[in-house]
Amino acid sequence: MAIVLEANYCKKLGLPGYSSHQYGVTIRAELGDINQVPEESERVYRLLQTSVDRELQQTGWLPQGRQPEPAPGPARRLDSIPADGVESNGADTWACSPKQRELILRLVEEHALDKQTINELARERFGKGVRSLNKLEASGLIDELLERHGGKGQAARSPRRGSTRRTAPDGRVP
């Protein structure tokens, strides 16, 4: 009797203009022996992940004619902005959401983290500095910071990602 192995890998990325880009691939294979499952599963997963990641690098058309902005060149690098994240003209220069920026800065402050170390972590994981991270990448950095340092401080206790938990005036949770 043949064993059917079906694997699916899907990824969705947020894009500018409240758009998103999603791609997924499913593979179905028949195996002759149950002992082949672990090796075949690992091979298929790597194949699917590589294929999906490669295809998602091309964003294609975006709503309202907005096309992805080119990566900052040598003339203007977001990481060269002063440590407070504000250029001399007063414009906020972070690519992520203001709430993500606030949470990252609060984690850095509350845990006395070195800003250069956090910037290096962002470069290691995403190939760019903290201020250049988009919303999805900033979310990944925040998850990493909370995992490494989140056990203490107010930032670790803050509800995230659409939490609907509300507290009544006397401090009880309804």
Coordinates of C-alpha atoms in Angstrom, one line a residue:
M1 CA 0.0 0.0 0.0
A2 CA 1.4 3.4 -1.0
I3 CA 1.7 6.2 1.6
V4 CA 0.7 9.7 0.4
L5 CA 2.7 12.6 1.8
E6 CA 1.2 16.0 1.2
A7 CA 3.0 19.1 2.2
N8 CA 2.0 22.7 1.9
Y9 CA 4.1 25.8 2.5
C10 CA 2.5 29.3 2.4
K11 CA 3.8 32.8 3.3
K12 CA 2.1 36.2 3.4
L13 CA 4.1 39.5 3.5
G14 CA 2.8 42.9 4.3
L15 CA 3.5 45.6 1.6
P16 CA 3.1 49.4 1.4
G17 CA -0.3 50.8 1.0
Y18 CA -2.0 48.2 3.3
S19 CA -1.4 45.6 0.6
S20 CA 0.0 42.1 1.0
H21 CA 1.6 39.5 -1.1
Q22 CA 1.0 35.8 -0.5
Y23 CA 2.2 32.7 -2.2
G24 CA 2.0 29.0 -1.4
V25 CA 2.9 25.6 -2.9
T26 CA 1.5 22.2 -2.2
I27 CA 3.3 18.9 -3.2
R28 CA 1.8 15.5 -3.0
A29 CA 4.0 12.4 -3.3
E30 CA 3.5 8.7 -2.9
L31 CA 6.0 6.8 -0.8
G32 CA 6.5 3.0 -0.8
D33 CA 7.8 2.7 2.7
I34 CA 6.8 4.4 6.0
N35 CA 10.5 4.7 6.9
Q36 CA 10.9 7.2 4.0
V37 CA 8.6 9.7 5.6
P38 CA 11.1 11.7 7.9
E39 CA 13.7 12.1 5.1
E40 CA 11.2 12.9 2.4
S41 CA 9.3 15.3 4.7
E42 CA 12.5 17.2 5.4
R43 CA 13.5 17.3 1.7
V44 CA 10.1 18.5 0.6
Y45 CA 9.9 21.2 3.3
R46 CA 13.3 22.6 2.2
L47 CA 12.2 22.6 -1.4
L48 CA 8.8 24.3 -0.7
Q49 CA 10.4 26.9 1.5
T50 CA 13.1 27.8 -1.0
S51 CA 10.6 27.9 -3.8
V52 CA 8.1 30.2 -2.0
D53 CA 10.8 32.5 -0.7
R54 CA 12.3 32.9 -4.2
E55 CA 8.9 33.7 -5.8
L56 CA 8.0 36.2 -3.1
Q57 CA 11.0 38.4 -3.9
Q58 CA 9.0 39.9 -6.8
T59 CA 6.2 42.0 -5.4
G60 CA 4.5 42.8 -8.8
W61 CA 1.7 45.4 -9.0
L62 CA 0.6 47.3 -5.9
P63 CA -2.7 49.1 -5.4
Q64 CA -3.0 52.8 -6.4
G65 CA 0.0 52.5 -8.6
R66 CA 2.4 52.5 -5.7
Q67 CA 5.5 50.6 -6.4
P68 CA 8.0 49.4 -3.8
E69 CA 10.6 52.1 -3.1
P70 CA 14.2 51.2 -3.9
A71 CA 16.5 50.4 -1.1
P72 CA 18.3 53.4 0.3
G73 CA 21.5 54.0 -1.6
P74 CA 24.7 55.6 -0.4
A75 CA 23.3 59.1 -0.7
R76 CA 20.7 58.5 2.1
R77 CA 20.9 55.6 4.5
L78 CA 18.3 55.4 7.2
D79 CA 20.9 53.9 9.6
S80 CA 23.0 57.1 9.5
I81 CA 20.2 59.1 11.2
P82 CA 20.9 60.3 14.7
A83 CA 20.1 57.9 17.6
D84 CA 16.8 59.6 18.4
G85 CA 15.4 58.6 15.0
V86 CA 14.7 62.2 13.9
E87 CA 16.4 64.0 11.0
S88 CA 17.2 67.7 11.3
N89 CA 13.9 68.5 9.5
G90 CA 12.0 66.7 12.3
A91 CA 10.6 63.8 10.1
D92 CA 10.3 60.4 11.6
T93 CA 12.6 58.0 9.6
W94 CA 11.5 54.6 10.8
A95 CA 10.0 52.2 8.2
C96 CA 7.9 50.3 10.7
S97 CA 4.8 51.5 12.4
P98 CA 5.0 54.1 15.2
K99 CA 3.8 51.6 17.8
Q100 CA 6.5 49.1 16.7
R101 CA 9.2 51.9 16.9
E102 CA 7.9 52.9 20.4
L103 CA 8.0 49.2 21.6
I104 CA 11.5 48.6 20.3
L105 CA 12.8 51.8 21.9
R106 CA 11.0 51.0 25.2
L107 CA 12.6 47.5 25.2
V108 CA 16.0 49.0 24.6
E109 CA 15.5 51.5 27.4
E110 CA 13.9 49.2 30.0
H111 CA 16.5 46.5 29.5
A112 CA 19.5 48.9 29.1
L113 CA 20.3 47.3 25.7
D114 CA 23.0 48.6 23.5
K115 CA 21.5 50.2 20.4
Q116 CA 24.4 49.1 18.3
T117 CA 23.9 45.5 19.4
I118 CA 20.2 45.7 18.4
N119 CA 21.1 47.3 15.1
E120 CA 23.6 44.4 14.5
L121 CA 20.9 41.9 15.4
A122 CA 18.6 43.5 12.8
R123 CA 21.3 43.3 10.2
E124 CA 22.0 39.7 11.0
R125 CA 18.4 38.6 10.7
F126 CA 17.1 40.9 8.0
G127 CA 20.1 42.4 6.2
K128 CA 19.4 46.0 7.3
G129 CA 19.4 48.3 10.3
V130 CA 16.6 48.7 12.8
R131 CA 15.2 51.9 11.2
S132 CA 15.0 50.3 7.8
L133 CA 12.8 47.4 9.0
N134 CA 9.3 47.1 7.5
K135 CA 6.4 46.1 9.7
L136 CA 6.8 42.4 9.2
E137 CA 10.6 42.5 9.9
A138 CA 10.1 44.8 12.9
S139 CA 7.6 42.3 14.3
G140 CA 10.2 39.6 14.0
L141 CA 12.8 41.8 15.8
I142 CA 10.3 42.6 18.6
D143 CA 9.6 38.9 19.0
E144 CA 13.3 38.1 19.2
L145 CA 13.8 40.9 21.8
L146 CA 10.9 39.8 23.9
E147 CA 12.1 36.2 23.7
R148 CA 15.6 37.2 24.8
H149 CA 14.8 40.0 27.3
G150 CA 11.0 40.0 27.7
G151 CA 10.8 38.5 31.2
K152 CA 11.1 41.9 33.0
G153 CA 9.7 45.4 32.6
Q154 CA 6.5 47.0 31.4
A155 CA 7.1 46.3 27.7
A156 CA 7.0 42.5 28.2
R157 CA 3.7 42.7 29.9
S158 CA 2.0 44.9 27.3
P159 CA -0.6 43.1 25.2
R160 CA 0.3 42.9 21.5
R161 CA -1.0 41.8 18.2
G162 CA -4.7 42.8 18.5
S163 CA -5.3 41.7 22.0
T164 CA -8.9 42.4 23.0
R165 CA -8.3 42.0 26.8
R166 CA -9.8 45.0 28.6
T167 CA -9.6 45.9 32.3
A168 CA -12.6 47.2 34.2
P169 CA -12.1 50.5 36.2
D170 CA -11.6 48.6 39.5
G171 CA -8.8 46.5 37.9
R172 CA -10.8 43.4 37.3
V173 CA -10.8 41.7 33.9
P174 CA -14.4 41.5 32.6

